[in-house]
Amino acid sequence: MSRPATPARALRALIGMELRLASRRAENVLVTIVIPATVLVFFSSIDIAPQANRPLVQFLLPGAVALAIIATSLVNLGIATAYERSYGVLKRLGGAPVGRTTVIAAKLVAVGLIEVLQLVLLLAIATLVLGWRPAELTEPLRVAIGLILGTATFAGMGLALAGSLRAEATLAIANGLFLVFLMLGGIVLPVDHLPGVLADVAAILPAGALSQVLRAGFGESSSIAVPLVVLTAWAIVSVVVAVRGFRWE
């Protein structure tokens, strides 16, 4: 007689399933892998954000990493979870012996693993193709803090949308937010280069805060206190809203 899987084994199985499903969806590969890499390479070749005699890749790499986090945590996780909820998959998984906590944990671990892959890929492209070299003030701990808080923020947003709205609405809103964050998140254009009101709005958006924290980690900025507070606040609010508002069916 077969025995029930242990919690650890069940978690590994669910993580593997999440990774396989993500790799099989062409649109997911496009938004999580292709678009951040393309943004990094394309905008490094045009004079859109002059940075005082420094290669553009120095500015754009942290922004591309931020974009990758947004793509994976908000767009990929949010849309996939919304359709699983719509099809009744979440209801069945949530009622299975593995439990709802394990299901959500598997999704978040899969998101983290994808983000590690994205980071490695972007660093490889920046180094081997664009000639990037780490700055003297690079602080990996700050980069890690940015990754953790950014993932919490945008995964919270994605799950909040997926757990409260129809799948079609989640699809539209997640993609819309992705474009807004791309334009106003300090990813390809410094926030202080934006006109008036837009710069003020961008300064309090989570994407702009994430980009700034990552730039501080990569040694491209010394300003971290304010963006760190903004990003932490967004992370807390996003997670609380997701936890309180998430519905499994």
XYZ file of N, CA and C in Angstrom:
747
model
N 0.850 -1.188 0.000
C 0.000 0.000 0.000
C 0.889 1.243 0.000
N 0.589 2.179 -0.912
C 1.388 3.397 -0.990
C 1.049 4.334 0.160
N 2.050 5.076 0.592
C 1.865 6.009 1.682
C 1.685 7.433 1.144
N 0.964 8.262 1.872
C 0.826 9.654 1.440
C 2.186 10.336 1.385
N 2.321 11.228 0.441
C 3.581 11.962 0.308
C 3.809 12.843 1.536
N 5.051 12.954 1.919
C 5.394 13.852 3.018
C 5.179 15.299 2.558
N 5.012 16.243 3.492
C 4.841 17.645 3.090
C 5.978 18.156 2.211
N 7.214 17.771 2.543
C 8.353 18.232 1.749
C 8.302 17.681 0.334
N 7.924 16.412 0.213
C 7.834 15.794 -1.110
C 6.696 16.414 -1.911
N 5.578 16.678 -1.250
C 4.451 17.314 -1.934
C 4.825 18.709 -2.414
N 5.565 19.441 -1.569
C 5.998 20.780 -1.950
C 6.910 20.727 -3.161
N 7.856 19.790 -3.167
C 8.758 19.667 -4.320
C 7.989 19.332 -5.584
N 7.005 18.462 -5.464
C 6.209 18.081 -6.635
C 5.438 19.282 -7.187
N 4.868 20.082 -6.293
C 4.113 21.252 -6.733
C 5.033 22.307 -7.346
N 6.214 22.489 -6.765
C 7.180 23.435 -7.339
C 7.566 22.989 -8.750
N 7.841 21.699 -8.909
C 8.189 21.176 -10.224
C 7.072 21.402 -11.224
N 5.833 21.192 -10.783
C 4.687 21.412 -11.662
C 4.599 22.879 -12.082
N 4.774 23.794 -11.114
C 4.710 25.225 -11.418
C 5.780 25.608 -12.438
N 6.985 25.090 -12.274
C 8.074 25.427 -13.193
C 7.813 24.856 -14.587
N 7.304 23.642 -14.647
C 6.998 23.048 -15.961
C 5.910 23.837 -16.677
N 4.868 24.192 -15.957
C 3.780 24.948 -16.571
C 4.266 26.307 -17.057
N 5.103 26.966 -16.261
C 5.623 28.276 -16.661
C 6.471 28.177 -17.924
N 7.266 27.124 -18.035
C 8.147 26.974 -19.192
C 7.392 26.599 -20.455
N 6.182 26.043 -20.290
C 5.408 25.611 -21.457
C 4.513 26.703 -22.026
N 4.342 27.773 -21.283
C 3.499 28.876 -21.759
C 4.391 29.875 -22.484
N 4.225 29.972 -23.792
C 5.083 30.852 -24.589
C 4.979 32.301 -24.130
N 3.758 32.734 -23.764
C 3.596 34.123 -23.343
C 4.334 34.405 -22.036
N 4.429 33.394 -21.173
C 5.167 33.569 -19.924
C 6.660 33.715 -20.179
N 7.182 32.880 -21.066
C 8.607 32.964 -21.415
C 8.907 34.328 -22.027
N 7.977 34.826 -22.858
C 8.160 36.132 -23.494
C 8.264 37.240 -22.451
N 7.316 37.283 -21.516
C 7.268 38.398 -20.577
C 8.309 38.284 -19.468
N 8.657 37.060 -19.074
C 9.594 36.908 -17.961
C 11.056 36.854 -18.395
N 11.333 36.337 -19.560
C 12.721 36.158 -20.010
C 13.076 37.097 -21.154
N 12.276 37.080 -22.211
C 12.633 37.806 -23.432
C 12.535 39.315 -23.248
N 11.439 39.808 -22.685
C 11.248 41.261 -22.597
C 12.292 41.934 -21.713
N 12.570 41.463 -20.484
C 13.620 42.132 -19.695
C 14.981 42.132 -20.393
N 15.337 41.009 -21.013
C 16.624 40.945 -21.717
C 16.645 41.890 -22.911
N 15.533 41.967 -23.636
C 15.447 42.862 -24.794
C 15.533 44.318 -24.367
N 14.842 44.665 -23.284
C 14.909 46.034 -22.765
C 16.340 46.392 -22.411
N 17.050 45.491 -21.778
C 18.438 45.743 -21.386
C 19.320 45.980 -22.604
N 19.225 45.111 -23.593
C 20.089 45.207 -24.770
C 19.710 46.401 -25.642
N 18.407 46.566 -25.891
C 17.963 47.622 -26.809
C 18.267 49.014 -26.262
N 17.864 49.278 -25.025
C 18.034 50.620 -24.487
C 19.489 50.922 -24.126
N 20.321 49.882 -24.034
C 21.752 50.121 -23.828
C 22.419 50.648 -25.084
N 21.721 50.521 -26.211
C 22.312 50.921 -27.489
C 21.839 52.283 -27.969
N 20.904 52.928 -27.225
C 20.422 54.235 -27.634
C 20.604 55.232 -26.496
N 20.705 56.501 -26.863
C 21.014 57.548 -25.884
C 19.730 58.088 -25.270
N 19.094 57.281 -24.403
C 17.825 57.701 -23.803
C 17.997 58.194 -22.375
N 19.019 57.711 -21.690
C 19.205 58.105 -20.288
C 20.682 58.356 -20.009
N 21.233 59.475 -20.498
C 22.656 59.763 -20.304
C 23.035 59.745 -18.837
N 24.173 59.126 -18.542
C 24.572 58.919 -17.143
C 26.008 59.373 -16.889
N 26.286 60.601 -17.219
C 27.569 61.218 -16.860
C 28.768 60.355 -17.236
N 28.900 60.105 -18.536
C 30.052 59.389 -19.080
C 30.163 57.930 -18.632
N 29.108 57.391 -18.071
C 29.102 55.972 -17.724
C 28.301 55.206 -18.765
N 28.654 53.959 -19.035
C 27.876 53.161 -19.982
C 26.420 53.054 -19.521
N 25.506 53.084 -20.471
C 24.087 53.014 -20.127
C 23.727 51.722 -19.398
N 24.483 50.674 -19.654
C 24.171 49.395 -19.016
C 24.273 49.509 -17.495
N 25.103 50.410 -17.006
C 25.227 50.596 -15.560
C 23.899 51.033 -14.949
N 23.172 51.882 -15.673
C 21.869 52.336 -15.208
C 20.774 51.323 -15.497
N 20.848 50.687 -16.663
C 19.747 49.858 -17.133
C 19.692 48.470 -16.501
N 20.822 47.931 -16.076
C 20.816 46.577 -15.516
C 19.906 46.461 -14.291
N 20.019 47.339 -13.286
C 19.101 47.226 -12.149
C 17.644 47.377 -12.567
N 17.383 48.260 -13.538
C 16.015 48.416 -14.027
C 15.498 47.170 -14.709
N 16.361 46.500 -15.467
C 15.955 45.263 -16.130
C 15.673 44.169 -15.113
N 16.458 44.125 -14.040
C 16.205 43.153 -12.970
C 14.862 43.455 -12.304
N 14.587 44.746 -12.064
C 13.299 45.134 -11.488
C 12.153 44.718 -12.407
N 12.324 44.934 -13.702
C 11.285 44.559 -14.667
C 11.058 43.049 -14.665
N 12.134 42.293 -14.536
C 12.008 40.832 -14.482
C 11.211 40.396 -13.256
N 11.459 41.043 -12.118
C 10.711 40.713 -10.896
C 9.230 41.014 -11.084
N 8.926 42.169 -11.668
C 7.536 42.555 -11.906
C 6.869 41.561 -12.857
N 7.575 41.187 -13.918
C 7.016 40.264 -14.903
C 6.687 38.918 -14.279
N 7.571 38.420 -13.438
C 7.377 37.098 -12.853
C 6.370 37.117 -11.714
N 6.511 38.079 -10.799
C 5.699 38.094 -9.583
C 4.292 38.617 -9.819
N 4.155 39.630 -10.654
C 2.840 40.218 -10.906
C 2.161 39.580 -12.112
N 2.802 39.646 -13.259
C 2.147 39.218 -14.499
C 2.017 37.696 -14.566
N 3.131 36.994 -14.476
C 3.107 35.541 -14.616
C 2.297 34.885 -13.497
N 2.639 35.181 -12.254
C 1.956 34.564 -11.123
C 0.486 34.969 -11.078
N 0.211 36.249 -11.251
C -1.161 36.726 -11.156
C -2.077 36.124 -12.202
N -1.649 36.157 -13.461
C -2.502 35.663 -14.542
C -2.676 34.154 -14.459
N -1.591 33.426 -14.230
C -1.685 31.959 -14.143
C -2.604 31.543 -12.994
N -2.458 32.191 -11.841
C -3.290 31.853 -10.687
C -4.745 32.200 -10.939
N -4.988 33.313 -11.617
C -6.364 33.720 -11.913
C -7.062 32.685 -12.786
N -6.371 32.172 -13.797
C -7.005 31.174 -14.666
C -7.147 29.833 -13.959
N -6.220 29.499 -13.088
C -6.374 28.274 -12.294
C -7.600 28.379 -11.386
N -7.803 29.545 -10.823
C -8.985 29.771 -9.992
C -10.262 29.698 -10.832
N -10.210 30.294 -12.024
C -11.372 30.294 -12.903
C -11.757 28.884 -13.343
N -10.767 28.035 -13.592
C -11.019 26.668 -14.054
C -11.311 25.696 -12.920
N -11.238 26.161 -11.686
C -11.501 25.292 -10.549
C -10.301 24.495 -10.073
N -9.128 24.769 -10.660
C -7.923 24.032 -10.276
C -7.528 24.365 -8.844
N -7.587 25.642 -8.500
C -7.200 26.045 -7.141
C -8.102 25.413 -6.096
N -9.383 25.337 -6.393
C -10.332 24.745 -5.441
C -9.961 23.297 -5.158
N -9.609 22.566 -6.213
C -9.247 21.150 -6.037
C -7.925 21.018 -5.282
N -6.949 21.846 -5.659
C -5.658 21.781 -4.965
C -5.798 22.195 -3.501
N -6.602 23.221 -3.261
C -6.778 23.691 -1.900
C -7.465 22.686 -1.010
N -8.284 21.823 -1.620
C -8.982 20.801 -0.842
C -8.227 19.498 -0.750
N -7.076 19.427 -1.429
C -6.270 18.200 -1.402
C -5.496 18.119 -0.086
N -4.959 16.945 0.237
C -4.219 16.783 1.504
C -3.016 17.704 1.660
N -2.462 18.197 0.532
C -1.280 19.063 0.647
C -1.608 20.369 1.364
N -2.849 20.824 1.256
C -3.241 22.044 1.955
C -2.967 23.307 1.165
N -3.691 24.351 1.496
C -3.596 25.615 0.762
C -2.261 26.316 0.981
N -1.736 26.229 2.191
C -0.452 26.875 2.474
C 0.654 26.317 1.589
N 0.649 25.009 1.397
C 1.664 24.374 0.557
C 1.529 24.802 -0.892
N 0.292 24.947 -1.356
C 0.047 25.366 -2.739
C 0.627 26.763 -2.976
N 0.325 27.695 -2.071
C 0.837 29.062 -2.216
C 2.352 29.087 -2.061
N 2.867 28.308 -1.118
C 4.319 28.257 -0.914
C 5.022 27.767 -2.172
N 4.455 26.754 -2.827
C 5.053 26.222 -4.050
C 5.094 27.281 -5.141
N 4.033 28.053 -5.257
C 3.992 29.105 -6.262
C 5.065 30.152 -5.994
N 5.212 30.534 -4.729
C 6.186 31.564 -4.385
C 7.617 31.072 -4.548
N 7.878 29.822 -4.190
C 9.220 29.269 -4.387
C 9.547 29.198 -5.873
N 8.566 28.799 -6.692
C 8.779 28.743 -8.139
C 9.087 30.130 -8.686
N 8.371 31.137 -8.197
C 8.644 32.516 -8.600
C 10.083 32.891 -8.243
N 10.508 32.553 -7.036
C 11.867 32.858 -6.612
C 12.914 32.180 -7.480
N 12.693 30.935 -7.839
C 13.652 30.216 -8.682
C 13.739 30.821 -10.078
N 12.588 31.221 -10.613
C 12.585 31.862 -11.928
C 13.350 33.181 -11.866
N 13.167 33.916 -10.784
C 13.861 35.198 -10.648
C 15.371 35.016 -10.530
N 15.808 33.973 -9.875
C 17.246 33.690 -9.811
C 17.778 33.421 -11.218
N 17.033 32.642 -12.005
C 17.422 32.378 -13.388
C 17.484 33.679 -14.186
N 16.486 34.547 -14.001
C 16.473 35.826 -14.707
C 17.691 36.672 -14.325
N 18.006 36.713 -13.040
C 19.141 37.508 -12.576
C 20.438 37.007 -13.198
N 20.629 35.705 -13.196
C 21.839 35.125 -13.788
C 21.914 35.450 -15.274
N 20.786 35.315 -15.978
C 20.754 35.588 -17.415
C 21.068 37.052 -17.706
N 20.451 37.960 -16.956
C 20.677 39.385 -17.189
C 22.121 39.780 -16.866
N 22.673 39.223 -15.795
C 24.074 39.501 -15.469
C 25.000 38.971 -16.564
N 24.680 37.797 -17.100
C 25.498 37.219 -18.173
C 25.449 38.089 -19.421
N 24.248 38.545 -19.790
C 24.111 39.403 -20.975
C 24.849 40.719 -20.759
N 24.658 41.304 -19.585
C 25.312 42.584 -19.291
C 26.825 42.453 -19.340
N 27.345 41.351 -18.804
C 28.795 41.158 -18.730
C 29.395 40.764 -20.064
N 28.814 39.767 -20.705
C 29.413 39.188 -21.906
C 29.085 39.955 -23.179
N 27.917 40.592 -23.217
C 27.487 41.283 -24.436
C 27.707 42.791 -24.342
N 27.430 43.354 -23.168
C 27.425 44.813 -23.038
C 28.630 45.365 -22.271
N 29.503 44.487 -21.804
C 30.722 44.942 -21.154
C 30.547 45.500 -19.760
N 29.474 45.098 -19.071
C 29.236 45.594 -17.712
C 30.234 44.996 -16.728
N 30.646 45.815 -15.774
C 31.491 45.344 -14.677
C 30.918 45.867 -13.366
N 30.936 45.067 -12.298
C 30.374 45.517 -11.017
C 31.061 46.787 -10.528
N 30.264 47.698 -9.977
C 30.818 48.920 -9.397
C 31.524 48.606 -8.087
N 32.420 49.497 -7.684
C 33.166 49.276 -6.449
C 32.257 49.239 -5.226
N 31.133 49.959 -5.294
C 30.225 50.057 -4.150
C 29.092 49.033 -4.193
N 29.212 48.030 -5.045
C 28.176 47.000 -5.141
C 28.000 46.293 -3.799
N 26.742 46.158 -3.365
C 26.426 45.500 -2.098
C 25.375 44.420 -2.351
N 25.796 43.152 -2.452
C 24.855 42.061 -2.732
C 23.696 41.985 -1.739
N 23.946 42.385 -0.476
C 22.876 42.328 0.519
C 21.732 43.260 0.133
N 22.057 44.439 -0.355
C 21.015 45.369 -0.794
C 20.257 44.810 -1.989
N 20.980 44.173 -2.892
C 20.312 43.537 -4.038
C 19.351 42.465 -3.555
N 19.801 41.655 -2.595
C 18.945 40.591 -2.052
C 17.710 41.171 -1.370
N 17.895 42.263 -0.624
C 16.757 42.913 0.034
C 15.760 43.413 -1.009
N 16.282 43.998 -2.084
C 15.411 44.453 -3.160
C 14.640 43.311 -3.788
N 15.322 42.195 -4.023
C 14.656 41.028 -4.611
C 13.540 40.511 -3.705
N 13.806 40.429 -2.416
C 12.823 39.894 -1.470
C 11.618 40.824 -1.345
N 11.888 42.115 -1.114
C 10.784 43.063 -0.955
C 10.019 43.248 -2.263
N 10.751 43.269 -3.376
C 10.088 43.397 -4.675
C 9.195 42.211 -4.970
N 9.677 41.025 -4.665
C 8.880 39.824 -4.886
C 7.637 39.827 -4.000
N 7.807 40.199 -2.733
C 6.655 40.272 -1.823
C 5.630 41.270 -2.327
N 6.100 42.424 -2.793
C 5.192 43.472 -3.273
C 4.398 43.013 -4.481
N 5.092 42.553 -5.505
C 4.414 42.274 -6.771
C 3.720 40.912 -6.773
N 4.236 39.960 -6.008
C 3.505 38.698 -5.845
C 2.214 38.951 -5.070
N 2.297 39.828 -4.048
C 1.092 40.195 -3.317
C 0.067 40.831 -4.235
N 0.518 41.730 -5.101
C -0.396 42.352 -6.059
C -1.018 41.318 -6.992
N -0.162 40.435 -7.519
C -0.649 39.427 -8.443
C -1.680 38.507 -7.812
N -1.408 38.057 -6.583
C -2.341 37.167 -5.893
C -3.595 37.912 -5.465
N -3.467 39.197 -5.114
C -4.648 39.982 -4.760
C -5.585 40.103 -5.954
N -5.033 40.355 -7.130
C -5.856 40.430 -8.336
C -6.463 39.074 -8.666
N -5.613 38.047 -8.646
C -6.074 36.700 -9.031
C -7.127 36.159 -8.092
N -7.050 36.534 -6.808
C -7.957 35.975 -5.825
C -9.244 36.734 -5.643
N -9.403 37.853 -6.354
C -10.611 38.646 -6.159
C -11.326 39.031 -7.449
N -10.652 38.927 -8.600
C -11.237 39.343 -9.864
C -11.354 38.170 -10.837
N -12.144 38.373 -11.867
C -12.225 37.376 -12.930
C -10.885 37.271 -13.652
N -10.642 36.128 -14.263
C -9.357 35.903 -14.930
C -9.100 36.934 -16.020
N -10.138 37.276 -16.781
C -9.969 38.238 -17.869
C -9.596 39.620 -17.330
N -10.204 40.002 -16.202
C -9.883 41.295 -15.598
C -8.452 41.298 -15.063
N -8.048 40.201 -14.443
C -6.675 40.086 -13.940
C -5.677 40.189 -15.085
N -5.981 39.530 -16.197
C -5.112 39.577 -17.376
C -4.924 41.015 -17.848
N -6.027 41.744 -17.977
C -5.960 43.112 -18.481
C -5.239 44.033 -17.502
N -5.574 43.940 -16.217
C -4.989 44.848 -15.226
C -3.504 44.557 -15.025
N -3.141 43.279 -14.945
C -1.735 42.921 -14.744
C -0.873 43.419 -15.905
N -1.350 43.229 -17.135
C -0.582 43.701 -18.285
C -0.542 45.226 -18.336
N -1.658 45.873 -17.953
C -1.679 47.327 -17.910
C -0.696 47.881 -16.890
N -0.668 47.276 -15.703
C 0.273 47.712 -14.671
C 1.717 47.486 -15.117
N 1.955 46.394 -15.819
C 3.299 46.105 -16.323
C 3.787 47.237 -17.219
N 2.924 47.717 -18.102
C 3.300 48.810 -19.004
C 3.506 50.114 -18.233
N 2.627 50.374 -17.259
C 2.782 51.582 -16.444
C 4.107 51.565 -15.695
N 4.420 50.430 -15.085
C 5.665 50.326 -14.325
C 6.879 50.407 -15.248
N 6.758 49.891 -16.457
C 7.863 49.985 -17.416
C 8.151 51.441 -17.758
N 7.090 52.231 -17.926
C 7.263 53.626 -18.332
C 7.590 54.550 -17.161
N 7.001 54.276 -15.985
C 7.132 55.197 -14.857
C 7.925 54.611 -13.690
N 8.564 53.480 -13.898
C 9.243 52.815 -12.794
C 10.726 53.069 -12.711
N 11.235 54.066 -13.448
C 12.663 54.325 -13.420
C 13.472 53.197 -14.020
N 12.858 52.449 -14.928
C 13.502 51.258 -15.498
C 14.363 51.615 -16.705
N 13.793 52.375 -17.643
C 14.573 52.788 -18.817
C 14.843 54.279 -18.822
N 14.170 55.008 -17.954
C 14.356 56.458 -17.881
C 14.357 56.873 -16.419
N 15.368 57.624 -15.970
C 15.395 58.058 -14.568
C 14.127 58.791 -14.180
N 13.660 58.561 -12.967
C 12.428 59.197 -12.503
C 12.547 60.713 -12.586
N 13.727 61.263 -12.274
C 13.867 62.720 -12.294
C 13.909 63.298 -13.700
N 13.896 62.433 -14.727
C 13.802 62.899 -16.107
C 12.354 63.033 -16.555
N 11.421 62.559 -15.742
C 10.004 62.638 -16.088
C 9.477 64.030 -15.784
N 8.477 64.477 -16.539
C 7.932 65.817 -16.298
C 7.103 65.898 -15.025
N 7.287 66.979 -14.264
C 6.498 67.378 -13.121
C 5.751 66.325 -12.344
N 4.431 66.283 -12.586
C 3.545 65.411 -11.828
C 3.919 63.945 -11.996
N 4.323 63.559 -13.197
C 4.687 62.164 -13.437
C 5.870 61.748 -12.573
N 6.814 62.640 -12.373
C 7.959 62.330 -11.524
C 7.526 62.136 -10.078
N 6.588 62.952 -9.638
C 6.077 62.826 -8.267
C 5.340 61.504 -8.080
N 4.537 61.138 -9.073
C 3.798 59.868 -9.010
C 4.766 58.696 -9.045
N 5.734 58.756 -9.965
C 6.696 57.664 -10.115
C 7.482 57.421 -8.842
N 7.738 58.486 -8.074
C 8.550 58.367 -6.863
C 7.882 57.524 -5.786
N 6.554 57.435 -5.829
C 5.850 56.655 -4.805
C 5.334 55.323 -5.341
N 5.617 55.018 -6.587
C 5.214 53.725 -7.134
C 6.200 52.643 -6.687
N 5.726 51.414 -6.522
C 6.632 50.349 -6.074
C 7.728 50.031 -7.071
N 7.440 50.183 -8.360
C 8.469 49.886 -9.363
C 9.631 50.858 -9.257
N 9.318 52.155 -9.057
C 10.373 53.135 -8.914
C 11.207 52.896 -7.672
N 10.534 52.549 -6.570
C 11.259 52.257 -5.331
C 12.147 51.029 -5.491
N 11.630 50.003 -6.145
C 12.413 48.781 -6.367
C 13.641 49.077 -7.220
N 13.458 49.841 -8.281
C 14.587 50.189 -9.150
C 15.667 50.929 -8.377
N 15.244 51.858 -7.500
C 16.204 52.626 -6.719
C 16.956 51.758 -5.712
N 16.237 50.856 -5.060
C 16.893 49.962 -4.102
C 17.914 49.079 -4.813
N 17.543 48.570 -5.988
C 18.467 47.719 -6.742
C 19.665 48.519 -7.242
N 19.440 49.761 -7.644
C 20.572 50.587 -8.093
C 21.536 50.849 -6.945
N 20.985 51.052 -5.753
C 21.859 51.210 -4.591
C 22.648 49.928 -4.355
N 22.011 48.791 -4.557
C 22.701 47.516 -4.386
C 23.792 47.292 -5.408
N 23.541 47.762 -6.629
C 24.535 47.606 -7.692
C 25.572 48.717 -7.675
N 25.515 49.595 -6.666
C 26.509 50.645 -6.527
C 26.313 51.824 -7.439
N 25.105 51.971 -8.030
C 24.838 53.060 -8.957
C 24.102 54.216 -8.302
N 23.788 54.093 -7.027
C 23.087 55.152 -6.308
C 23.369 55.003 -4.819
N 23.429 56.134 -4.135
C 23.621 56.089 -2.688
C 22.316 56.329 -1.946
N 21.272 56.655 -2.709
C 19.974 56.966 -2.105
C 19.163 55.693 -1.934
N 18.984 55.255 -0.673
C 18.242 54.020 -0.441
C 17.192 54.149 0.657
N 17.344 55.084 1.573
C 16.446 55.157 2.730
C 14.992 55.350 2.316
N 14.707 56.385 1.522
C 13.321 56.670 1.127
C 12.745 55.559 0.258
N 13.431 55.122 -0.824
C 12.861 54.032 -1.622
C 12.683 52.740 -0.840
N 13.547 52.492 0.136
C 13.405 51.283 0.943
C 12.144 51.349 1.801
N 11.875 52.519 2.361
C 10.648 52.694 3.149
C 9.415 52.551 2.257
N 9.455 53.172 1.084
C 8.321 53.086 0.152
C 8.078 51.643 -0.266
N 9.145 50.929 -0.615
C 8.994 49.543 -1.068
C 8.508 48.641 0.060
N 9.012 48.851 1.257
C 8.566 48.059 2.405
C 7.083 48.282 2.674
N 6.644 49.533 2.586
C 5.230 49.843 2.795
C 4.359 49.144 1.749
N 4.779 49.196 0.496
C 4.040 48.509 -0.566
C 4.011 46.999 -0.332
N 5.121 46.440 0.114
C 5.171 44.993 0.364
C 4.168 44.597 1.444
N 4.139 45.354 2.531
C 3.227 45.040 3.633
C 1.778 45.148 3.176
N 1.443 46.243 2.512
C 0.063 46.449 2.055
C -0.350 45.366 1.061
N 0.519 45.057 0.111
C 0.193 44.064 -0.914
C -0.062 42.689 -0.307
N 0.808 42.291 0.611
C 0.652 40.971 1.236
C -0.621 40.918 2.079
N -0.897 41.976 2.837
C -2.097 42.005 3.677
C -3.359 41.940 2.822
N -3.393 42.710 1.755
C -4.559 42.700 0.864
C -4.732 41.335 0.226
N -3.628 40.724 -0.206
C -3.714 39.398 -0.829
C -4.231 38.353 0.157
N -3.729 38.377 1.381
C -4.135 37.390 2.379
C -5.609 37.549 2.742
N -6.040 38.781 2.934
C -7.417 39.022 3.370
C -8.442 38.865 2.253
N -8.044 39.162 1.017
C -9.015 39.160 -0.059
C -9.007 37.957 -0.979
N -8.048 37.045 -0.780
C -7.910 35.927 -1.714
C -9.040 34.909 -1.531
N -9.680 34.579 -2.647
C -10.728 33.560 -2.651
C -10.282 32.407 -3.547
N -10.544 31.194 -3.111
C -10.093 30.015 -3.838
C -11.055 29.581 -4.937
N -12.241 30.161 -4.961
C -13.198 29.804 -6.016
C -14.105 30.979 -6.315
